[in-house]
Tab-separated table of C-alpha atoms in Angstrom:
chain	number	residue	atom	x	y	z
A	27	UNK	CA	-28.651	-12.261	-2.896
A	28	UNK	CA	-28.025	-9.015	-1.084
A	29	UNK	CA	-26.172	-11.258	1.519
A	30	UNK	CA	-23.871	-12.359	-1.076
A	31	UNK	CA	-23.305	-8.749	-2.968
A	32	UNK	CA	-22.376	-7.697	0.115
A	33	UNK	CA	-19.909	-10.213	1.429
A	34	UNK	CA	-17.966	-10.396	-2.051
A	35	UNK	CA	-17.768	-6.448	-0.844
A	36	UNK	CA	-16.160	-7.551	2.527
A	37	UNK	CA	-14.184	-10.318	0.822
A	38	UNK	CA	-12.818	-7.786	-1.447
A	39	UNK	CA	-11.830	-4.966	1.382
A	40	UNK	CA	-10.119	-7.477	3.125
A	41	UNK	CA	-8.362	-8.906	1.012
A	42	UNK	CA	-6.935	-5.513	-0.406
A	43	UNK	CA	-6.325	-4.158	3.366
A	44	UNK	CA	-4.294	-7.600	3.619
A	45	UNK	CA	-2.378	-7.240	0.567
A	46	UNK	CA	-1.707	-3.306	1.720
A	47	UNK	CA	-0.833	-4.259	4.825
A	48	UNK	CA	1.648	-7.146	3.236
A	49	UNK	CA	3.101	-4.208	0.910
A	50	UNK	CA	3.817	-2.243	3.667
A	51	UNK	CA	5.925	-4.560	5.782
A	52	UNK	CA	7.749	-5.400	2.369
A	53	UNK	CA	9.022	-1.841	3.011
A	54	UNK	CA	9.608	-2.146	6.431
A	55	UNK	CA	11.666	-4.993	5.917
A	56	UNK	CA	13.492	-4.629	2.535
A	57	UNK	CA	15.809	-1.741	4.652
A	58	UNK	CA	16.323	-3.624	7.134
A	59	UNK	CA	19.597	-5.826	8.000
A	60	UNK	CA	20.446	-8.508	6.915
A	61	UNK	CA	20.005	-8.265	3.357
A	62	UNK	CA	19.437	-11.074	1.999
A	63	UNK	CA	22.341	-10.622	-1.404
A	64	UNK	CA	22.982	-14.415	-1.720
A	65	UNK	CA	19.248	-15.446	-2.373
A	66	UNK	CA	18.506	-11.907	-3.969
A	67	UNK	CA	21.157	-12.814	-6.684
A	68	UNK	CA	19.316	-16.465	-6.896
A	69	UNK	CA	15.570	-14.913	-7.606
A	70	UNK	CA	16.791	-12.723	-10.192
A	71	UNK	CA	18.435	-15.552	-11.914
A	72	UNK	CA	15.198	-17.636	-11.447
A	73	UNK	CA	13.124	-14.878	-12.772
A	74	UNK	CA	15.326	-14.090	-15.288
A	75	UNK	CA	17.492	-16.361	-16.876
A	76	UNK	CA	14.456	-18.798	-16.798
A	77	UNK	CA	12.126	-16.531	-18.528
A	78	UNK	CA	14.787	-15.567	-20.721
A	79	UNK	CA	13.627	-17.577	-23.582
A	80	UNK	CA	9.721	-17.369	-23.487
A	81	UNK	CA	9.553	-13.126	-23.104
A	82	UNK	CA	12.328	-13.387	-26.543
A	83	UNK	CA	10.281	-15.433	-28.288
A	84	UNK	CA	7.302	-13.845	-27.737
A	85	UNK	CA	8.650	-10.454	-28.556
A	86	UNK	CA	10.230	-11.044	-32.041
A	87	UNK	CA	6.729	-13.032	-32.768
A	88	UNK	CA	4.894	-9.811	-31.788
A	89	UNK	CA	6.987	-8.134	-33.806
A	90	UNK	CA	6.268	-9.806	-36.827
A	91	UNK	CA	2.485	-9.994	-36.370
A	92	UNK	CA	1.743	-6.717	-35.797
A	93	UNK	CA	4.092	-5.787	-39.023
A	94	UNK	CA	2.442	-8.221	-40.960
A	95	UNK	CA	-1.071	-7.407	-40.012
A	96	UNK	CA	-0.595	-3.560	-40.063
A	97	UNK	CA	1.445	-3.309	-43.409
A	98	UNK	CA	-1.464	-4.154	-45.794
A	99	UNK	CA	-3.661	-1.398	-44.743
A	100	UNK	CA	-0.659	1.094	-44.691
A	101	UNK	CA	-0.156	0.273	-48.337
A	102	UNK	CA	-3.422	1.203	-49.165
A	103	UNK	CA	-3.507	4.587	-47.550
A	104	UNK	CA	0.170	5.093	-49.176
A	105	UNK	CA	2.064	5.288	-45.612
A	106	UNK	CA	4.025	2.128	-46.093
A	107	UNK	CA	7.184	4.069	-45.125
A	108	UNK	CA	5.785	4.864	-41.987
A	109	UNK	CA	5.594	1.485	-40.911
A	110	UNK	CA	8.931	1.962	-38.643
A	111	UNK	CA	7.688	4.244	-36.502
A	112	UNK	CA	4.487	2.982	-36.039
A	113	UNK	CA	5.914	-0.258	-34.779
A	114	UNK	CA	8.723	0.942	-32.481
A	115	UNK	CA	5.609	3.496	-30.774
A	116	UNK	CA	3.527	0.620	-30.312
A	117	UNK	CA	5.421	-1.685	-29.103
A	118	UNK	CA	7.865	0.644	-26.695
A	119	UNK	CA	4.901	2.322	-25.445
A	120	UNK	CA	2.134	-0.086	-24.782
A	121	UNK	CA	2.454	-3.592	-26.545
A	122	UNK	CA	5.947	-4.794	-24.969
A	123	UNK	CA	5.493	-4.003	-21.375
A	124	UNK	CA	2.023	-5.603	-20.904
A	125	UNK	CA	2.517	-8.805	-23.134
A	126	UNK	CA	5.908	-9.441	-21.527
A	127	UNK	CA	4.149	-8.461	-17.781
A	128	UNK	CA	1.292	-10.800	-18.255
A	129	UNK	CA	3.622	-13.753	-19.485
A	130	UNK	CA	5.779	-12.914	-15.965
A	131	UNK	CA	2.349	-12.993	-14.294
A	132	UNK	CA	1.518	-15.882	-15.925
A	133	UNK	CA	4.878	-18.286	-15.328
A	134	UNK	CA	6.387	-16.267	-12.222
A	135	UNK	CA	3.584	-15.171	-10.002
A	136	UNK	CA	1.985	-18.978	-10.227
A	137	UNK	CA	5.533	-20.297	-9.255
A	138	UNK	CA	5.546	-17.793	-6.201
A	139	UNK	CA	2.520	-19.299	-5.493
A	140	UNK	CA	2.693	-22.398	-5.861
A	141	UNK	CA	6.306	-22.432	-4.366
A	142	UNK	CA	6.080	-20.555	-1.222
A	143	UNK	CA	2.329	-22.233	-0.724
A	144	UNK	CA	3.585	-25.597	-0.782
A	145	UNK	CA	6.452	-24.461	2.127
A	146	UNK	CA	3.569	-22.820	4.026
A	147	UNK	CA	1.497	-25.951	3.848
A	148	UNK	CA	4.227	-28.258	4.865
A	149	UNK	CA	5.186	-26.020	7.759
A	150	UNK	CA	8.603	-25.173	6.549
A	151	UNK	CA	7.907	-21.487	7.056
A	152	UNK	CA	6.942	-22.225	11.198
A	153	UNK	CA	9.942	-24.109	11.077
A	154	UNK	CA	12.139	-21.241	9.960
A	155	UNK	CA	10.355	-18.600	12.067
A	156	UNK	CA	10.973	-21.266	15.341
A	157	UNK	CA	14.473	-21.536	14.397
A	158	UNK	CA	14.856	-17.425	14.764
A	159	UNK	CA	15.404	-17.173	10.662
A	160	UNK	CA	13.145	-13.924	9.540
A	161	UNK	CA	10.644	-16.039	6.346
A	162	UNK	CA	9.633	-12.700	5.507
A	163	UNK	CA	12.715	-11.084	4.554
A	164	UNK	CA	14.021	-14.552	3.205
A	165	UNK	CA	11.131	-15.507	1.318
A	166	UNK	CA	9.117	-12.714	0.607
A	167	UNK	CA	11.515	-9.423	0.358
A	168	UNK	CA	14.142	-11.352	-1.880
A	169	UNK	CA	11.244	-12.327	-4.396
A	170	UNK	CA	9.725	-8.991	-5.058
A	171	UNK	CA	12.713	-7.509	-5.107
A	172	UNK	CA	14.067	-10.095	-7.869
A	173	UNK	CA	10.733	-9.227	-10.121
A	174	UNK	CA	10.980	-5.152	-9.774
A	175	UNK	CA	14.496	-5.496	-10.535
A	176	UNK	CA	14.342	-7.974	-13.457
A	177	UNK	CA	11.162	-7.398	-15.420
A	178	UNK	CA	12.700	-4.253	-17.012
A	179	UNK	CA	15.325	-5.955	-18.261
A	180	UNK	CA	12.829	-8.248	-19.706
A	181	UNK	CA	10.583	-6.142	-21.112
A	182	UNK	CA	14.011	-4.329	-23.035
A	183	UNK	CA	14.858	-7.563	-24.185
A	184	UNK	CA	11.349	-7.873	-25.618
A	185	UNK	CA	11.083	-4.664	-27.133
A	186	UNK	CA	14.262	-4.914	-28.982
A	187	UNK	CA	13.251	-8.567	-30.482
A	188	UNK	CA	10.322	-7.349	-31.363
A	189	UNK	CA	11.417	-4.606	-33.184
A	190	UNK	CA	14.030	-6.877	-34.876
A	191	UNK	CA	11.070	-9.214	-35.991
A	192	UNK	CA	9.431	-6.157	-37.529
A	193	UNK	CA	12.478	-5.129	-39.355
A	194	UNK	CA	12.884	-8.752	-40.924
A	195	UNK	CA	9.436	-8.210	-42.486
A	196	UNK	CA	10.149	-4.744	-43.730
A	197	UNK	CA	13.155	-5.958	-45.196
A	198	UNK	CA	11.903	-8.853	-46.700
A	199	UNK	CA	8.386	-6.741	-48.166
A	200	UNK	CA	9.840	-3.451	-48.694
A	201	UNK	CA	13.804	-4.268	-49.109
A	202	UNK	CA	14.362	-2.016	-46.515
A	203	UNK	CA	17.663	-1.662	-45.157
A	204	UNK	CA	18.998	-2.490	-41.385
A	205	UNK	CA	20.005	1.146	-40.831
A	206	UNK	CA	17.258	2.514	-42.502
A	207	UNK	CA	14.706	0.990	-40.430
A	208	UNK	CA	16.347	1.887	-37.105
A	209	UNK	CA	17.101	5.450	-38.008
A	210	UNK	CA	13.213	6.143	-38.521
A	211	UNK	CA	12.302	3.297	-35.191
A	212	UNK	CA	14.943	6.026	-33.370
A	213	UNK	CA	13.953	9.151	-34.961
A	214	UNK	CA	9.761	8.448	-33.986
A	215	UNK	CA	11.032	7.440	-29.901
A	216	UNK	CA	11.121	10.044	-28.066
A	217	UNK	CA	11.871	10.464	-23.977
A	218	UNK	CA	8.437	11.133	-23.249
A	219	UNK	CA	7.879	7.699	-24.998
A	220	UNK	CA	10.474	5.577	-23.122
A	221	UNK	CA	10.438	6.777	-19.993
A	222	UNK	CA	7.167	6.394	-18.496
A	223	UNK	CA	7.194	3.321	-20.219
A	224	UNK	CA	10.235	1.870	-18.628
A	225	UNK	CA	9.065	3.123	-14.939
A	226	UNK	CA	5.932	1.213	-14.930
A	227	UNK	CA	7.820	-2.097	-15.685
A	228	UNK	CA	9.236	-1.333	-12.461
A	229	UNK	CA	5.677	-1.373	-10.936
A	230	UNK	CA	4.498	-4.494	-13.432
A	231	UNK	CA	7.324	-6.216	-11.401
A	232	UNK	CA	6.908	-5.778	-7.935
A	233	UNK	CA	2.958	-5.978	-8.457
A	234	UNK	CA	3.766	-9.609	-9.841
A	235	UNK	CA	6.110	-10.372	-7.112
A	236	UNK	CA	3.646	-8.738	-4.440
A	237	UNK	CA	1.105	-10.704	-5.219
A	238	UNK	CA	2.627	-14.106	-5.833
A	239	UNK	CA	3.986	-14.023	-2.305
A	240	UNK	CA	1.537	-12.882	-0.758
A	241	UNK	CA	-0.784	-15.666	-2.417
A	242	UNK	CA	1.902	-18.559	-0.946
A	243	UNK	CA	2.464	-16.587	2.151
A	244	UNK	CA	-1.255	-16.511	3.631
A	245	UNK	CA	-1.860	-20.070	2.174
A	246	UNK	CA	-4.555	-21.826	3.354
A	247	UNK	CA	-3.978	-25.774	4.713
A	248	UNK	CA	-3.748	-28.620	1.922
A	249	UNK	CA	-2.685	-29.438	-1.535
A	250	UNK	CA	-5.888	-27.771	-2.391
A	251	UNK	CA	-4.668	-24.403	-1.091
A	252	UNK	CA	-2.001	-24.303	-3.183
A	253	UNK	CA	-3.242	-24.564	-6.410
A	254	UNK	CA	-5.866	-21.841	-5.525
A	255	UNK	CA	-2.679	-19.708	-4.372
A	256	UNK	CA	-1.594	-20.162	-7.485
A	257	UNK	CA	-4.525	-19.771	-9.806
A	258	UNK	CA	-5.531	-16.567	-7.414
A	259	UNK	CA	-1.756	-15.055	-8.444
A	260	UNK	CA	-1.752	-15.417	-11.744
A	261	UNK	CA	-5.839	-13.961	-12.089
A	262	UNK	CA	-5.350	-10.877	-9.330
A	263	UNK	CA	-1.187	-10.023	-10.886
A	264	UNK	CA	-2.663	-9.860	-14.501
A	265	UNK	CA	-5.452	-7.577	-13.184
A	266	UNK	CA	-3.260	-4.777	-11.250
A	267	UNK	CA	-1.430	-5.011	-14.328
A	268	UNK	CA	-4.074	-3.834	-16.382
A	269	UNK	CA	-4.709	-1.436	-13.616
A	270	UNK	CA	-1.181	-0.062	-13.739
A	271	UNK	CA	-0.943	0.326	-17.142
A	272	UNK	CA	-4.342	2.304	-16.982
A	273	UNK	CA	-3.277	4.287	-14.210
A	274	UNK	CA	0.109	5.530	-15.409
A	275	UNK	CA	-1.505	6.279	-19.036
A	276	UNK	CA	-3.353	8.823	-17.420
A	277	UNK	CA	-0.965	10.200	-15.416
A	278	UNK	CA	1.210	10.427	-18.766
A	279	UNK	CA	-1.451	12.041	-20.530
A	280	UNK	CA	-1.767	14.680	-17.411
A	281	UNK	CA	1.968	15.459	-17.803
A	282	UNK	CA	1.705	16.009	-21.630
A	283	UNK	CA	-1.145	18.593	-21.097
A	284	UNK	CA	1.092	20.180	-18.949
């Protein structure tokens, strides 16, 4: 038993020393020419467009849960009317990013998986690095890129449905008015709100792409490896997302003591 404590230990170092080590030559290459623009532009419109319709849905349906599970027990304190704020807090702070990050976990870092495993196990990536094409920059650089760039975008979509699926509860309850609603949703944000919020979307994204790759880059031989690869993304992307979000709470927390 000690035996196997201690090489899940090992297992784990390594594998974070690999990913680190991955991360870092992401870096190395991302400034280096050629830039990839042609297949950059392609990512983002795989990443985006496609997940275009899941992340919207999702977000007005959160929107409409949380009013209509959190309005009862307003009413009986008497803070109905503070439902707006409440709601646009939540959801810009907390709720929006990490739903809408764990569904790009979910659909995008499996696809990196799964897609850049399957070209690992049928030797299309030797092929490209015999034929003096860079797989890395191509493959790798392009795709992380595409999910830092695109997931805030997402996650602003998602917010804003979400707050729209709130309103059409509030109206529909409370015959509150469109302008109404969004004057108190704007007068609760604040920058301290938005901000830190938008900047870790930026690091939900390229966490997602990180790891995706770098699940399909260091497959391992067979169909067998590629379904792990993919499995392994979606499981480890979903956990340094929870790790993120932890990490830059604190940090926000730090800066508001300040």
């Amino acid at each position: 038993m000690i035996y196997s404590i201690q090489k899940r230990f090992e297992d784990f170092f390594l594998f974070t020393a690999e990913l680190s080590l991955f991360a870092m030559r992401y870096f190395r290459e991302a400034f280096r020419r050629p830039f990839e623009i042609n297949e950059l532009l392609r990512q983002c419109y795989n990443v985006g467009n496609r997940s275009l319709p899941l992340v919207a849905l999702t977000g007005f349906i959160i929107g409409l849960v949380l009013t209509l599970q959190t309005r009862p027990t307003l009413q009986e304190f008497g803070a109905v009317s503070w439902m707006p704020s409440m709601v646009s807090i939540s959801i810009v702070r907390e709720i929006g990013p990490v739903i809408v990050a764990l569904i790009c976990a979910g659909r995008v870092a499996s696809g990196l998986g799964a897609e850049i495993g399957s070209m690992r196990v049928t030797e299309q990536i030797d092929a490209m690095e015999v034929s003096g094409t860079n797989p890395f920059k191509y493959l790798v650089v392009t795709r992380i890129t595409a999910t830092t760039l695109m997931l805030p975008m997402l996650v602003i979509l998602g917010d804003t449905l979400g707050l729209y699926g709130s309103y059409i509860v509030e109206n529909t309850k409370g015959d509150v008015s469109f302008m109404l609603f969004f004057n108190q949703v704007f007068d609760a944000l604040e920058y301290q709100d938005i901000v830190p919020a938008t900047l870790k979307t930026f690091l939900f994204g390229f966490a997602i792409g990180l790891v995706g790759t770098f699940a399909g880059y260091t497959c391992k031989k067979g169909t067998a490896g590629v379904g792990r690869a993919a499995n392994s993304a979606v499981v480890i992307a979903s956990l340094l997302i929870f790790i993120i979000d932890f990490m830059a709470v604190v940090i926000t927390d730090l800066f508001y003591e300040l």
